[in-house]
Short mmCIF file of C-alpha atoms in Angstrom, two decimals:
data_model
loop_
_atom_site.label_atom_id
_atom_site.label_comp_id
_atom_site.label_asym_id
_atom_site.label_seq_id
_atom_site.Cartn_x
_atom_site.Cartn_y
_atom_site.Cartn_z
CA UNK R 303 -18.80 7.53 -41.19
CA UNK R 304 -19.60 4.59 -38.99
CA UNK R 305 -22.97 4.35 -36.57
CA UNK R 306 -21.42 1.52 -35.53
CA UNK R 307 -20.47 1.44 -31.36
CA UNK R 308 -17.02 0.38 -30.52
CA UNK R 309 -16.49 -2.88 -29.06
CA UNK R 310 -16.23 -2.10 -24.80
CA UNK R 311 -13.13 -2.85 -23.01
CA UNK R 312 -11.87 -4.18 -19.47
CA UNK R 313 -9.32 -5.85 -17.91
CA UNK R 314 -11.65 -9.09 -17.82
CA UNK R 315 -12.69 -9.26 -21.12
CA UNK R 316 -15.84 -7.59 -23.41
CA UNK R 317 -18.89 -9.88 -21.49
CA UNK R 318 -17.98 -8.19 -18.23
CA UNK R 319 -17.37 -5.11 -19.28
CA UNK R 320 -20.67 -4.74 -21.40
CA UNK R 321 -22.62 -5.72 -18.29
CA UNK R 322 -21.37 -2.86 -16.39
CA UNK R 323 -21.80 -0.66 -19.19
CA UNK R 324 -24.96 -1.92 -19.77
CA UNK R 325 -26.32 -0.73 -16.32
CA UNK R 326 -24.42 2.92 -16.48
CA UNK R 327 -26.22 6.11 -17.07
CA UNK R 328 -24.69 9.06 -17.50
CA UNK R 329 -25.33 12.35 -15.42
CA UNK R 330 -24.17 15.20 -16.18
CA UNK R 331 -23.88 18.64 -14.99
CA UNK R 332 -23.06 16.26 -11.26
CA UNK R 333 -21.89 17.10 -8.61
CA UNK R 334 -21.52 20.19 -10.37
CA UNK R 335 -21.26 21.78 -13.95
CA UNK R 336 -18.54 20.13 -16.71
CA UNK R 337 -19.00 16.85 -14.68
CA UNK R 338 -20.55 13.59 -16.04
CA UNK R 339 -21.16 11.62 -13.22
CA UNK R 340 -21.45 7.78 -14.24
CA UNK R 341 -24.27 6.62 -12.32
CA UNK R 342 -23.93 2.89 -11.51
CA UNK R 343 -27.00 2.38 -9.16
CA UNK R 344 -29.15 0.63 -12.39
CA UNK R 345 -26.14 -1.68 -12.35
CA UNK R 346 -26.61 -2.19 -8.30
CA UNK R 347 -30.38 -2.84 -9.10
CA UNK R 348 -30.26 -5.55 -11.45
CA UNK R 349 -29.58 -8.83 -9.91
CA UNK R 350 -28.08 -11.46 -12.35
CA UNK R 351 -25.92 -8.45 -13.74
CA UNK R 352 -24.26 -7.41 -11.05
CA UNK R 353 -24.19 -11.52 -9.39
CA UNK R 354 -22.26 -12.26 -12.13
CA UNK R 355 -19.63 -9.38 -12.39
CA UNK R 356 -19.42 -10.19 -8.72
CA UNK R 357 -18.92 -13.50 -9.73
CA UNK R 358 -15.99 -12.76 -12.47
CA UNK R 359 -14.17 -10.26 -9.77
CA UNK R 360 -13.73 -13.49 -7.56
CA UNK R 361 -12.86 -15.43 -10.28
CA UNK R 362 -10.15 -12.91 -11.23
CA UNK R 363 -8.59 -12.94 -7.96
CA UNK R 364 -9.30 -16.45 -6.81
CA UNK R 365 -11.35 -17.41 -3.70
CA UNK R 366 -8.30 -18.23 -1.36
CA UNK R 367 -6.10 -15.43 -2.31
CA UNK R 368 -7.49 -12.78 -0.07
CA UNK R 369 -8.30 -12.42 3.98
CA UNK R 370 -10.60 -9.58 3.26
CA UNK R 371 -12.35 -7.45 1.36
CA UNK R 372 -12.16 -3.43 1.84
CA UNK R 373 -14.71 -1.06 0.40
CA UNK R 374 -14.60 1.78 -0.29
CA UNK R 375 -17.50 4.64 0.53
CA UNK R 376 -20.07 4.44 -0.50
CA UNK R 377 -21.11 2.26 -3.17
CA UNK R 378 -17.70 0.46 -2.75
CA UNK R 379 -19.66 -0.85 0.25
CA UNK R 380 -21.86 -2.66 -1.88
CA UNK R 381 -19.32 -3.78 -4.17
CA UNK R 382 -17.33 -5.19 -1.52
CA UNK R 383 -19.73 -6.82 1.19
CA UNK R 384 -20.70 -9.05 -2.20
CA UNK R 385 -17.36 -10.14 -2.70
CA UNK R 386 -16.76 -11.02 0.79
CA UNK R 387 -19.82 -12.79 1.26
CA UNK R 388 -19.43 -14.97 -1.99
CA UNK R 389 -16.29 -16.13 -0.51
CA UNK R 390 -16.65 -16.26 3.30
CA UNK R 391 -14.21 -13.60 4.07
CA UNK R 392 -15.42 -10.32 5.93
CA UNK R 393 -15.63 -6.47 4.95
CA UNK R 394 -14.12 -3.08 5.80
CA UNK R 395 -15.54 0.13 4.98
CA UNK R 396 -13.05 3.07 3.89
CA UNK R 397 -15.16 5.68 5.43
CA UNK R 398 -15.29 9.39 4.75
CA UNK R 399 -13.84 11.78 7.17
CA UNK R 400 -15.79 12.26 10.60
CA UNK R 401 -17.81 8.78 10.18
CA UNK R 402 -15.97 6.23 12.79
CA UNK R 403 -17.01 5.59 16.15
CA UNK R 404 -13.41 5.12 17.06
CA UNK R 405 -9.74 5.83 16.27
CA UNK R 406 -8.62 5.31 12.90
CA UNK R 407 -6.08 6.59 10.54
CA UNK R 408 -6.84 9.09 7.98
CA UNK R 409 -5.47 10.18 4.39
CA UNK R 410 -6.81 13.30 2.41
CA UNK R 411 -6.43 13.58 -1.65
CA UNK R 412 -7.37 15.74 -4.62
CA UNK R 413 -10.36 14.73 -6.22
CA UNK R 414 -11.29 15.77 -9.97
CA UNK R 415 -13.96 18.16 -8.67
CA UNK R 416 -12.72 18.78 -5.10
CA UNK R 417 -10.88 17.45 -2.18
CA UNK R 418 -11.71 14.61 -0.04
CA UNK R 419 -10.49 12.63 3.54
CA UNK R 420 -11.14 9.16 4.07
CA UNK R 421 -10.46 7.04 7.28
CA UNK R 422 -9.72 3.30 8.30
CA UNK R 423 -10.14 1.91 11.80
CA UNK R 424 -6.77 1.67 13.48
CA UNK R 425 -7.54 -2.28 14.17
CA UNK R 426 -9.36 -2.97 10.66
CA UNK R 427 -6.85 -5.40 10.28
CA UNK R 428 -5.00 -7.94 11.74
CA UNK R 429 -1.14 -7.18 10.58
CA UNK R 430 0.22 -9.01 7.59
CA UNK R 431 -4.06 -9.55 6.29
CA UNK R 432 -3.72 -9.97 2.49
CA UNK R 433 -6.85 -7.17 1.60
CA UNK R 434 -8.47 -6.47 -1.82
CA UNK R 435 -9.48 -3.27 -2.13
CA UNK R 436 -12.91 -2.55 -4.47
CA UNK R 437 -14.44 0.64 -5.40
CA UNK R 438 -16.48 1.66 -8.18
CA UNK R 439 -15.18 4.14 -10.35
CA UNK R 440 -11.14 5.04 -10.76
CA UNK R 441 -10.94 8.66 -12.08
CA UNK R 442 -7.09 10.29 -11.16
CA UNK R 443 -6.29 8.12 -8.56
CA UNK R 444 -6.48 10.14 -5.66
CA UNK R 445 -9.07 8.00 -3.63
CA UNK R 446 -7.68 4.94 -5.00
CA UNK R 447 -4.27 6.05 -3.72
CA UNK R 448 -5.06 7.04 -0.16
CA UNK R 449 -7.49 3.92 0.28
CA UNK R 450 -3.80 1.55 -0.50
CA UNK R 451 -2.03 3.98 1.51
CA UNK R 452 -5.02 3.27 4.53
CA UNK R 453 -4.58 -0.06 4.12
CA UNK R 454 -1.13 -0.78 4.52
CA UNK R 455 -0.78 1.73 7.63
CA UNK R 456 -3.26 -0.37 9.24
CA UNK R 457 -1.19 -3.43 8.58
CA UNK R 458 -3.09 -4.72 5.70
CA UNK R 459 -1.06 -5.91 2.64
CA UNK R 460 -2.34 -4.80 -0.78
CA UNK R 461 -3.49 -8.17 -2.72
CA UNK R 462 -5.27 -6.64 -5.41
CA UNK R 463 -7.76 -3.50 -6.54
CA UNK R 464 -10.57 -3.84 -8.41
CA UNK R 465 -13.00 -1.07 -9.72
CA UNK R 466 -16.02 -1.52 -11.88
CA UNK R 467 -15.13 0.94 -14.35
CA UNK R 468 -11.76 3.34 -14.56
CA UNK R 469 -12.52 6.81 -16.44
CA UNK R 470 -8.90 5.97 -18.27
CA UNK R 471 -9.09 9.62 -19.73
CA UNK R 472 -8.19 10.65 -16.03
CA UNK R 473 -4.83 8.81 -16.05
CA UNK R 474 -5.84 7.45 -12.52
CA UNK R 475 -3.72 3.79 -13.44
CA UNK R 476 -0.57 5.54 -14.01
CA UNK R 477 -0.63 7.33 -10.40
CA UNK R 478 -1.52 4.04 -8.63
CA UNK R 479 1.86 2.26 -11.18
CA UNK R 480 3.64 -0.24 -10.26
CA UNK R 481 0.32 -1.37 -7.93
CA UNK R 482 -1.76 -3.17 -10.61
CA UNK R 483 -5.55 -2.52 -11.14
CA UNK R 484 -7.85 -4.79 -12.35
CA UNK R 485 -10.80 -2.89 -14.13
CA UNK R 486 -13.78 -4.70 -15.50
CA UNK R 487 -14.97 -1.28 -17.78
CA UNK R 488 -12.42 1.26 -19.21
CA UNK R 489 -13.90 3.91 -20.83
#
């Protein structure tokens, strides 16, 4: 038997994807028991790790082929305001149920370990915006799924999603097919 660890995987090749991995810890037993929550703060808190997979998710995409970023809550937040400053474009937050000042439109999915509501502002963007949506973690699809589905009732058009690692046990790509995503860790 091999002690040897398996190469990592993403959509953008083994460098980014080790740096993500790199700065995940596992939790487990979270939110609640028979989870393992991948922890991704480390990764927030180093600097040149997470400047330069914030630098190969806007080389992926391209500066110029996107109006704006959306993030979604919470540490999608951080994720995207990165993204959108590195390329002069600006930010919306996908927020969680009961969190915007004014009217919005909402979508509610199945999460692995619950259910869950998020909501857009009804004027987060100007009709026809190309948006590309970044979150951290794609598990079945259900957040991913209502964020897209936020988006485009809010007159955004879909240019691209981006996660920092997809859980690809959870199947989460194949609900989101024929809408590619671009993830820089699959485990």
């Amino acid at each position: 038997m091999s002690s040897e660890i398996p190469p990592v995987t993403g959509d953008s090749g083994p460098e980014l994807a080790a740096l993500v991995a790199g700065g995940a810890v596992d939790v487990r037993d979270f939110p609640k028991p028979g989870i393992v929550f991948k922890d991704l703060m480390p990764f927030f808190g180093d600097g040149p790790r997470f400047r330069r997979v914030v630098d190969g998710i806007v080389t992926h995409y391209g500066a110029g082929s996107f109006d704006v970023v959306a993030g979604v809550e919470a540490r999608g937040f951080v994720v995207a305001a990165a993204i959108a400053y590195a390329t002069g474009v600006g930010v919306v937050p996908v927020r969680k149920a009961g969190k915007l000042p004014r009217p919005g439109f909402s979508a509610s999915y199945a999460l692995e370990y619950g259910e869950a509501t998020l909501e857009v502002s009804e004027d987060a963007f100007v009709a026809g915006q190309r948006v590309l949506v970044v979150d951290d973690v794609l598990a079945t699809g259900g957040t991913a799924a209502a964020t897209m589905d936020l988006v485009e009732r809010a007159g955004g058009v879909l240019t691209g999603f981006t996660v920092l690692m997809e859980l690809a046990f959870l199947n989460g790509r194949d609900r989101l097919s024929p809408r590619k995503v671009h993830a820089l860790l699959t485990v």
